[in-house]
Coordinates of C-alpha atoms and ligand atoms in Angstrom, one line a residue:
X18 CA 140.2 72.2 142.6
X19 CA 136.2 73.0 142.2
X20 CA 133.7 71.4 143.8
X21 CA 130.4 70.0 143.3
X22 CA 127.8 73.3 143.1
X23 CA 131.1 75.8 142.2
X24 CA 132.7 74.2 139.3
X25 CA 131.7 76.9 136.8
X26 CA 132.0 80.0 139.1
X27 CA 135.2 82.0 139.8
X28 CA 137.5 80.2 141.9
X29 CA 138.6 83.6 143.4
X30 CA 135.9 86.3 143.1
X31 CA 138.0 89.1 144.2
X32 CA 140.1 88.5 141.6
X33 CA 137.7 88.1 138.7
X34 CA 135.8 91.4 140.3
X35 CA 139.2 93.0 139.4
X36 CA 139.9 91.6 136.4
X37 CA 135.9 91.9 134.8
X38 CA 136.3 95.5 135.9
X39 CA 139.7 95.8 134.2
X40 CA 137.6 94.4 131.2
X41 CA 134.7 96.5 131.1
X42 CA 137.3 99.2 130.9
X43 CA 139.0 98.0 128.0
X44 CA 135.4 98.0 126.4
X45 CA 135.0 101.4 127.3
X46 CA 137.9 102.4 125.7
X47 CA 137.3 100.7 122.6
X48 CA 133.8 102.5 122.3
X49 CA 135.3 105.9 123.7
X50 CA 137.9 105.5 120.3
X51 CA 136.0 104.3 118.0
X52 CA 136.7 107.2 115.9
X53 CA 140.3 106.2 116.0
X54 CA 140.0 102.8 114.6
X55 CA 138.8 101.5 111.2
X56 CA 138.1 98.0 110.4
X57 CA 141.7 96.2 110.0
X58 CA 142.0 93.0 108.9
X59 CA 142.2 90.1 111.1
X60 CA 146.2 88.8 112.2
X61 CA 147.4 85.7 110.0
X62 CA 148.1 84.6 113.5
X63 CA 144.7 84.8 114.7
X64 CA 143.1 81.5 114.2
X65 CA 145.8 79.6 115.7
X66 CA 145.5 81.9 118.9
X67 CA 141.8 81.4 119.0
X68 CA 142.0 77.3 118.3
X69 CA 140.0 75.5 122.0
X70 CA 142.9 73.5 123.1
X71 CA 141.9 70.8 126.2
X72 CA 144.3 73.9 128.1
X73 CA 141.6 75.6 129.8
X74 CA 142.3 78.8 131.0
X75 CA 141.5 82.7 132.1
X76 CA 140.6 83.8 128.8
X77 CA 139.4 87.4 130.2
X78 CA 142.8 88.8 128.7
X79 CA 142.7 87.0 125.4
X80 CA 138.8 88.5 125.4
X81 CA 140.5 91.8 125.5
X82 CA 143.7 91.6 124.0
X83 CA 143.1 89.3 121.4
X84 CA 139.6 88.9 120.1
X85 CA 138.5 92.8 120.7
X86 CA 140.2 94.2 118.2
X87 CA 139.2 92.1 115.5
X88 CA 136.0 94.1 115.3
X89 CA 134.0 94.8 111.5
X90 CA 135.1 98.2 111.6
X91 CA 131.7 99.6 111.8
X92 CA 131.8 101.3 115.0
X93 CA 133.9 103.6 112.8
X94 CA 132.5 106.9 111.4
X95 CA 133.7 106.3 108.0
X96 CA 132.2 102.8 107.9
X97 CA 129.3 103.3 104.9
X98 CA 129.6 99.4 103.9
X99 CA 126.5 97.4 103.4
X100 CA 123.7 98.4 106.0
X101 CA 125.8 98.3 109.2
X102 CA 124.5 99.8 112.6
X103 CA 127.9 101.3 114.8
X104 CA 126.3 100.4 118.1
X105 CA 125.9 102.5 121.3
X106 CA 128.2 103.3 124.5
X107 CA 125.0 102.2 127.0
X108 CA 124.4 99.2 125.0
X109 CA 127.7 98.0 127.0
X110 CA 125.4 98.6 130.2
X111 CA 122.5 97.0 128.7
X112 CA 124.2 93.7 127.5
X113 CA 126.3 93.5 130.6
X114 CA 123.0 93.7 132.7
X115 CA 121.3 91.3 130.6
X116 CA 123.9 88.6 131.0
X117 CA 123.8 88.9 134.4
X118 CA 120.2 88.3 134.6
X119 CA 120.3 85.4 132.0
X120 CA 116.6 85.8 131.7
X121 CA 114.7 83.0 129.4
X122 CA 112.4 85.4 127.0
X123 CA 110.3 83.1 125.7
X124 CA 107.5 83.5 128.2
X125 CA 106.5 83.4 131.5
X126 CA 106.2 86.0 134.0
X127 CA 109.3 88.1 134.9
X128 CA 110.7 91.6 134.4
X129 CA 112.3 90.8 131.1
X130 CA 109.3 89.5 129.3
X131 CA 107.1 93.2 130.4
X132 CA 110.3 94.8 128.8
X133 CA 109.7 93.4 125.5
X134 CA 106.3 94.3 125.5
X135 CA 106.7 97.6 126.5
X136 CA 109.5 97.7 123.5
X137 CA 106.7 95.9 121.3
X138 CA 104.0 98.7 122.1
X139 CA 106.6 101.7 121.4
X140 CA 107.5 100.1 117.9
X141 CA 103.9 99.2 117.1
X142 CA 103.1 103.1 117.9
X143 CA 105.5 104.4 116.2
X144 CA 104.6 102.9 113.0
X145 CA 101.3 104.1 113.5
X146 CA 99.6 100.8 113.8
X147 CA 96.5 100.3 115.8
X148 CA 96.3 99.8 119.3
X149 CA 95.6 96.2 118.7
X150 CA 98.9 95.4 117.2
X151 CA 101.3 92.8 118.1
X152 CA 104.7 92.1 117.6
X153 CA 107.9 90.3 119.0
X154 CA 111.9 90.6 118.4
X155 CA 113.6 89.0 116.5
X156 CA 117.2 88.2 114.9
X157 CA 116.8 91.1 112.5
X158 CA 114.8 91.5 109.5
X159 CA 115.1 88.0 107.7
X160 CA 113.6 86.8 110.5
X161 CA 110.6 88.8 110.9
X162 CA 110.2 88.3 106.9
X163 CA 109.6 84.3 107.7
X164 CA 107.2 85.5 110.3
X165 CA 105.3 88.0 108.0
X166 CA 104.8 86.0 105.4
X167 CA 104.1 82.9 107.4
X168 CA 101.0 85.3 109.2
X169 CA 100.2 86.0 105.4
X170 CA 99.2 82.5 104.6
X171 CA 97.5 81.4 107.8
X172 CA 95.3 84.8 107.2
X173 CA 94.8 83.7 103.8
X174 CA 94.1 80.1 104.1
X175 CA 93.4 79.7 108.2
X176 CA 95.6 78.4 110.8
X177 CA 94.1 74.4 109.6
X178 CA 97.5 74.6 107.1
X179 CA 99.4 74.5 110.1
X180 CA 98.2 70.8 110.3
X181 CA 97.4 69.7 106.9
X182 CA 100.7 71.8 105.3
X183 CA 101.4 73.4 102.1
X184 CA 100.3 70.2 99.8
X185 CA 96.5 71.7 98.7
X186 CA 97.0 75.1 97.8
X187 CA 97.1 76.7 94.8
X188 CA 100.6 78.3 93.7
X189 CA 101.6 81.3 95.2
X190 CA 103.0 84.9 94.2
X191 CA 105.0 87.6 96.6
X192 CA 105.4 90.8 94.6
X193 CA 108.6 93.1 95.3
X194 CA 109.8 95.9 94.1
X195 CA 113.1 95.3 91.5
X196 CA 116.0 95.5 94.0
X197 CA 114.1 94.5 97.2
X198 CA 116.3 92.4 99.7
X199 CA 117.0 89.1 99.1
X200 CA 115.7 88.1 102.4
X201 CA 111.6 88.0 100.5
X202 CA 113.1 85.3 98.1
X203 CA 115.2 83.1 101.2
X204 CA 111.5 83.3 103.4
X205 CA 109.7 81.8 100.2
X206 CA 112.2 79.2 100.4
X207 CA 111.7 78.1 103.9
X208 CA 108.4 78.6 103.7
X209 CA 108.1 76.0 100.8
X210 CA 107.0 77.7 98.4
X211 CA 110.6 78.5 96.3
X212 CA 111.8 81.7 95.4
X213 CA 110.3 81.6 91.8
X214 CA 106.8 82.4 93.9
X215 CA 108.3 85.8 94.5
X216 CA 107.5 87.9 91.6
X217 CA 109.3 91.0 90.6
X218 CA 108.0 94.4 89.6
X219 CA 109.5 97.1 87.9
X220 CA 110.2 100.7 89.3
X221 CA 109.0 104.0 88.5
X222 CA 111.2 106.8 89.9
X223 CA 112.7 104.6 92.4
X224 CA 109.4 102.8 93.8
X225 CA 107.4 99.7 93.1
X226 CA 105.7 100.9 89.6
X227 CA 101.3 99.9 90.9
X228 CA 100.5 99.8 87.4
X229 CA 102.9 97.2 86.4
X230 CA 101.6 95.6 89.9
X231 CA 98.3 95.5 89.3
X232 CA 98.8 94.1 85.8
X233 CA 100.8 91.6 86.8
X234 CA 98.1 89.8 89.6
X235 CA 95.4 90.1 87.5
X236 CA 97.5 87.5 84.9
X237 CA 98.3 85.7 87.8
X238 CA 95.1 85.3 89.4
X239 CA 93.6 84.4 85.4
X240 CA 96.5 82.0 86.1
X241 CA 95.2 80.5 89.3
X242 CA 98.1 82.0 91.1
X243 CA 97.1 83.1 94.6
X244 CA 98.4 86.7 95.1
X245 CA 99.6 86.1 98.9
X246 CA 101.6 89.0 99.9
X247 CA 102.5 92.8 98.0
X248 CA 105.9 93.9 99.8
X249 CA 106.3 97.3 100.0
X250 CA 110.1 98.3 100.8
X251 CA 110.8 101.5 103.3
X252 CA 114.3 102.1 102.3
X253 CA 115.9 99.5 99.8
X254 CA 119.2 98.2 100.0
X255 CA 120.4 99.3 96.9
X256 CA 119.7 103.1 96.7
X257 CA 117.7 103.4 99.8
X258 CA 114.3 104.3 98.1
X259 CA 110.9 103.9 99.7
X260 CA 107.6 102.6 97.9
X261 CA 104.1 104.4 97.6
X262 CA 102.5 102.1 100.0
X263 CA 99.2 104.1 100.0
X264 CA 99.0 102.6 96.9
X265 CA 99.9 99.4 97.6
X266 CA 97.5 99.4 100.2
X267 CA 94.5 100.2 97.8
X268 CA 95.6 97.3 95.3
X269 CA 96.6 95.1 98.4
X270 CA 93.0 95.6 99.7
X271 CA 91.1 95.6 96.5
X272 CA 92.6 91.9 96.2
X273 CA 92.4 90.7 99.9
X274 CA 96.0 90.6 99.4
X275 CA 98.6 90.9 102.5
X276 CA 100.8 94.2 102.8
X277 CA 103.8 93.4 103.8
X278 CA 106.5 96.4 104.4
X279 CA 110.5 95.5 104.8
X280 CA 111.3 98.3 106.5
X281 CA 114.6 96.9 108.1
X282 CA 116.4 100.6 108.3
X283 CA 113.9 102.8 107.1
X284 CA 111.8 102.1 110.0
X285 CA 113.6 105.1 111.7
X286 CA 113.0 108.0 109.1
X287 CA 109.8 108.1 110.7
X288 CA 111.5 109.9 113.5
X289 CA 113.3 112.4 111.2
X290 CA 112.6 115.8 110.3
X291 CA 110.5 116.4 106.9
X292 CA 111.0 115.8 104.3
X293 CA 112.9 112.3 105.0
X294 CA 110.1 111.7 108.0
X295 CA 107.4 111.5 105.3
X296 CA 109.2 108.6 103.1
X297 CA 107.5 106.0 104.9
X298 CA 104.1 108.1 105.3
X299 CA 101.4 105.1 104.6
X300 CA 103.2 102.9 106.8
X301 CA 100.7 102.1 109.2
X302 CA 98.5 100.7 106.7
X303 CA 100.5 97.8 106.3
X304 CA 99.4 94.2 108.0
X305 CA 103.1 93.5 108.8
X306 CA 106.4 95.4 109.4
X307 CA 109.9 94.1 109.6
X308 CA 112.9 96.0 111.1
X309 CA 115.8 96.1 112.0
X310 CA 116.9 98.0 115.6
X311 CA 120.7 96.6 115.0
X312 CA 121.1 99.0 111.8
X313 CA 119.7 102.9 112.0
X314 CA 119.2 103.1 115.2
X315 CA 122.7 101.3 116.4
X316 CA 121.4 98.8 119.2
X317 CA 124.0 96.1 119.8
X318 CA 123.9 93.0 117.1
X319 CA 121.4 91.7 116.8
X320 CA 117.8 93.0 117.2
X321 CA 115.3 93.3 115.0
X322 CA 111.6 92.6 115.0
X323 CA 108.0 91.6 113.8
X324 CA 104.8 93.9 113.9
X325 CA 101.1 92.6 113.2
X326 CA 98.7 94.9 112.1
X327 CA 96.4 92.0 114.3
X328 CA 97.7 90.4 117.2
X329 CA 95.1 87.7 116.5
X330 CA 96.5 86.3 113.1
X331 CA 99.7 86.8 114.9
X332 CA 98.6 84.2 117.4
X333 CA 96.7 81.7 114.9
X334 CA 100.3 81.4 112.9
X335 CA 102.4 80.6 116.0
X336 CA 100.4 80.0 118.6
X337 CA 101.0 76.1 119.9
X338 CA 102.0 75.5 123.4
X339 CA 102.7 71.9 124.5
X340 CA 101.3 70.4 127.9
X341 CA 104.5 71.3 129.5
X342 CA 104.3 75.1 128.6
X343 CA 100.5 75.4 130.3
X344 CA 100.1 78.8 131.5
X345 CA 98.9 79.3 134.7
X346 CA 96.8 81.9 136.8
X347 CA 100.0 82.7 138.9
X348 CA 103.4 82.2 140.0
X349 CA 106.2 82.6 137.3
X350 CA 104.0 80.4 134.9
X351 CA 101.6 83.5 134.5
X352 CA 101.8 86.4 132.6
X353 CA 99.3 86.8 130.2
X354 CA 102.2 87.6 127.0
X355 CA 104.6 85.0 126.1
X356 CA 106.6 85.8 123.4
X357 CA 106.8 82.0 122.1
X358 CA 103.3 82.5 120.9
X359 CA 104.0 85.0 118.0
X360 CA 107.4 83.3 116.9
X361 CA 108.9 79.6 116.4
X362 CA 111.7 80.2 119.3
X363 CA 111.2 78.9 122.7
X364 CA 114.4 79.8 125.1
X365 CA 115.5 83.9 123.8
X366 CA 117.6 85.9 124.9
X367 CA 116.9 89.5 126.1
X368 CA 117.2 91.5 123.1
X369 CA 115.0 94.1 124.5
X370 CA 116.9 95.1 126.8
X371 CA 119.4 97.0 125.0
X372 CA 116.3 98.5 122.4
X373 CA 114.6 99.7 125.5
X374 CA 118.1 101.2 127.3
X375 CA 118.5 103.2 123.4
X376 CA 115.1 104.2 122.9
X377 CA 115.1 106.1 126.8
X378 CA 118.2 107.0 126.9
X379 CA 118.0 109.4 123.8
X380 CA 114.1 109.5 122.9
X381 CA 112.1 109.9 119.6
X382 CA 113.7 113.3 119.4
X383 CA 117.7 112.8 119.8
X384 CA 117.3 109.6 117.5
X385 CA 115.3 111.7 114.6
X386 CA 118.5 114.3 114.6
X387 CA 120.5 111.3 113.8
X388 CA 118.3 110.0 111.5
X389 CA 118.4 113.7 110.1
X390 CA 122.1 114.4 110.0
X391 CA 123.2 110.8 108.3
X392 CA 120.2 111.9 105.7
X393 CA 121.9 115.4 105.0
X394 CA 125.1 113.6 104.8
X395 CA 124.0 111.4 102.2
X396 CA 122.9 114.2 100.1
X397 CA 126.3 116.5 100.4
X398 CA 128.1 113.3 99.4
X399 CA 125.6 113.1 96.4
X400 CA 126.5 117.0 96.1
X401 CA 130.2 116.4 95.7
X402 CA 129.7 113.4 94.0
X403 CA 127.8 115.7 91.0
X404 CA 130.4 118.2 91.1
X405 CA 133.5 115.9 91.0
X406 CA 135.3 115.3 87.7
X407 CA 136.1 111.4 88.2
X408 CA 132.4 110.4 90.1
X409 CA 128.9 109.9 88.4
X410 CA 126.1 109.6 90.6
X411 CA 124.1 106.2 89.9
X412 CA 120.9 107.5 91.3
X413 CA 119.8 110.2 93.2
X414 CA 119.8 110.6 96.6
X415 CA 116.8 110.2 98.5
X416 CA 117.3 109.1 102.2
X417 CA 120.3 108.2 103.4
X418 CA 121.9 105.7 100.9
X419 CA 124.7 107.6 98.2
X420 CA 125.5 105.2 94.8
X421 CA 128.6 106.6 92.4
X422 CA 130.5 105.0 90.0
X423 CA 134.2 106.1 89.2
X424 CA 134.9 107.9 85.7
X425 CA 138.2 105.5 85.6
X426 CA 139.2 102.1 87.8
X427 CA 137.7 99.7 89.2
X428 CA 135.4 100.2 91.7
X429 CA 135.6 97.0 93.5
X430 CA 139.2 97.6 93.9
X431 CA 139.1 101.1 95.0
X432 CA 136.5 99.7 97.6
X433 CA 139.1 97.5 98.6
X434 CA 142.1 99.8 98.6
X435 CA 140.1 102.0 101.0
X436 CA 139.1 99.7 103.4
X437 CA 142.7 98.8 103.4
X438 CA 144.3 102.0 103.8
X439 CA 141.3 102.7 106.6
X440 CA 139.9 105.6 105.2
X441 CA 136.9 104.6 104.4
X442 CA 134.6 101.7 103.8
X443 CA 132.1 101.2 101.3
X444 CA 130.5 98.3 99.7
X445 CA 129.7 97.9 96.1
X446 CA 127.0 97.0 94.0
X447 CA 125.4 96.7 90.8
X448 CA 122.8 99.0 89.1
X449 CA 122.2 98.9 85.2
X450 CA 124.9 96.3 85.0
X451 CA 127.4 99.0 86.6
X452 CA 129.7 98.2 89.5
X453 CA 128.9 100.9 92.3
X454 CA 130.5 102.5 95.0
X455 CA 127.8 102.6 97.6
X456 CA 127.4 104.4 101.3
X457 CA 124.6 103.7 103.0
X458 CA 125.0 106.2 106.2
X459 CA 123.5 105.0 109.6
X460 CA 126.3 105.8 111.6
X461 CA 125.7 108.0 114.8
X462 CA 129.5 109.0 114.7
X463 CA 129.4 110.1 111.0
X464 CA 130.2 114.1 110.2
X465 CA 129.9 116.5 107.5
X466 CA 133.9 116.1 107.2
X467 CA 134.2 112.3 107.4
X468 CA 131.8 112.9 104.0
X469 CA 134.4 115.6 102.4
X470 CA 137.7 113.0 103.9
X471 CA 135.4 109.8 102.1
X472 CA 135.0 111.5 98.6
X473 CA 138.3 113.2 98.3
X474 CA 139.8 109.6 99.4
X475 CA 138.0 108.4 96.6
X476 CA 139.4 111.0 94.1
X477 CA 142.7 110.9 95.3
X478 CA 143.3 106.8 94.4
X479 CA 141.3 107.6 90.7
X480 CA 143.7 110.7 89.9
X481 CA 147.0 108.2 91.5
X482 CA 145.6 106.0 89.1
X483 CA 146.3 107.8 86.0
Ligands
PLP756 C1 119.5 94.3 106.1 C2 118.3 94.3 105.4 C3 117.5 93.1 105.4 C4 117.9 91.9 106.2 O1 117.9 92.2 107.6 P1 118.8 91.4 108.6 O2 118.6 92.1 109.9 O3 120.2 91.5 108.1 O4 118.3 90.0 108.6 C5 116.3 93.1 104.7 N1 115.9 94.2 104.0 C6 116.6 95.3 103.9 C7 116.2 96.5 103.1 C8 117.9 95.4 104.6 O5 118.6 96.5 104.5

């Protein structure tokens, strides 16, 4: 039996070194063959063999045999479904060292804590923001949209409506691009404002039409309304187009207004090769940035973050530390950065780790190929979506997102018939009241042929169909 002091350790630690190595070898294998296996769908007996019984027991082999293979399928190269990063071989390393560690990452001073700073400053630079920027991770981008936004008000109004609350101001408007995440309208909500305070504009080839946006706050501010936040969006879920956010700078700054930019996968096309690297040009202009490291780039679920054009407002929205949480001049109190001062979590895990092992391990330049080759791919499936008799493009390619709709059938059900059959995955959605097949490629594993395999899977079920 266990005793006091052992009770949650490895009774035998020979024999759990043996059988955690036995492990980490199954999880090698299942990245090493991730080309081999497409998302299946999970056993009918599955629940019933993953019910906590008052059994306990070594559940290393049911972590293995049971629960690994029930993965989404996006490790696979065909997977084009939603916006879903296929994660990275040394992300295996980097998770496996950070649960040994077990660091807390909401402050203090240890080695995990300078890791997400140094993380922090590489993003910030990146984006082209100024050396003063701040930032922190987060979940992924809905997240860091709560924390934008929430910055956006305290710079507005001063941190004081931290105390006194949402009660005296006037009513406020987000503006957003038509077909910009839903994640702007669910931070309104929490925020307390409601999602009818998030205002849509309508596009002009693709982007945020300024016109329309500049119209549209001068009513509002006739109207009283409080133009809080323009959100620019750097790739957009739909059809993966960016917004003209020199523009929205000038209008953003000719109204004191807040920039915002959701740039939760197009945060990497900044590291491709032109013409996809100049999407986001105008970037740095923004006062906040939200992305996403768990999609494009492929860092194990989930990591996104939060960048502040000023690390100041960053502090005034967040900023609060109770007498318990007193910094102090040394010992593991110190350190000067705590991450629970630009966020609302206190105990964090270590997502940094596992950016910082992807970003050294392949560098700016091996990631922008990637970045590169999934925007090529886009366009050839956009190329043989043109030329094939049963496909229609829905709107042109641009980055690295590809929406078609079928001549004949459904194509909700062909989604679902390929996702099945594990050919393929896409999701679908709607544009002009038209159900779409959509691909949105951010998939390290993905080729020129797993493009040519997708579409002719595609035609293959329509002509089956006749
Ligand atoms: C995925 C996505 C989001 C939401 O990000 P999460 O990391 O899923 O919270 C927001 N905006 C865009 C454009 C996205 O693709």
């Amino acid at each position: 039996m266990s005793s006091e002091g052992h009770r949650m350790d490895p009774e035998d630690w020979d024999a759990f070194r043996a059988s955690l190595h036995a492990t980490l070898d199954r999880c090698i294998d299942h990245v090493q063959d991730a080309r081999s296996r497409p998302w299946q769908p999970v056993p009918d007996d599955f629940d019933r063999a993953i019910a906590i019984t008052d059994s306990p027991r070594d559940v290393l082999t049911d972590l293995t045999d049971t629960i690994l293979p029930t993965s989404t399928g996006n490790t696979h190269p065909a997977f084009f479904g939603w916006v879903h990063g296929t994660g990275q071989a040394t992300g295996l390393a980097a998770e496996l060292v950070a649960a040994a560690m077990n660091s807390n990452c909401g402050g203090r001073d240890h080695g995990a804590i300078r890791i997400e700073q140094e993380v922090i400053r590489w993003l910030c630079a990146t984006a082209g923001l100024p050396q003063d920027a701040s930032g922190v991770l987060t979940t992924g981008t809905s997240q860091a949209t709560i924390y934008a936004l929430s910055a956006a008000r305290v710079a507005a109004f001063g941190a004081g409506i931290r105390e006194t609350g949402i009660a005296g101001l006037p009513p406020l408007r987000v503006y957003v691009a038509q077909g910009a995440h839903s994640c702007m309208r669910q931070a309104m909500q929490v925020l307390g404002h409601g999602s009818d305070s998030v205002q849509t504009v309508a596009l002009t080839n693709g982007a945020m039409d300024t016109q329309a946006l500049a119209a549209q706050i001068d009513r509002d501010i006739a109207a009283g309304i409080h133009p809080l936040a323009i959100v620019g969006t750097a790739g957009s879920v739909n059809t993966g187009t960016y917004d003209d956010f020199r523009a929205l700078a000038d209008l953003a700054q000719t109204h004191g207004t807040w920039l915002h930019i959701d740039a939760a996968f197009g945060y990497w096309s900044r590291l491709a090769e032109a013409p996809w690297r100049h999407l986001s040009d105008g970037m740095e202009l923004a006062n906040s940035i939200a992305l996403d490291a768990h999609k494009w780039l492929g860092v194990q679920y989930d990591c996104g973050a939060c960048l502040m054009r000023s690390s100041a407002v960053h502090r005034a929205t967040f900023a609060d530390r109770a007498e318990y949480l007193t910094q102090q001049r040394e010992g593991l109190a110190a350190g000067t950065w705590w991450p629970t001062d630009y966020g609302t979590e206190l105990s964090r895990g270590f997502r940094a780790l596992k950016l910082w092992t992807a970003l050294q391990t392949h560098g700016s330049a091996k990631i922008g190929q990637v970045i590169t080759d999934n925007c090529k791919q886009a366009a050839l499936m956009g190329a043989l979506v043109d030329a094939s008799p049963h496909l229609t493009l829905a709107a042109p390619v641009v980055s690295n997102l590809c929406v078609f709709t079928p001549k004949k059938g459904d194509a909700a059900q062909i989604a679902a018939a390929l996702q099945i059959s594990g050919e393929v995955v896409f999701s679908t959605t709607t544009l002009d009241g038209q159900t779409c097949l959509r691909a949105a490629i951010v998939n390290h594993r993905t080729t020129s042929d797993t493009i040519h395999a997708a579409i002719a899977a595609v035609e293959r079920l329509i002509d089956a169909e006749v």
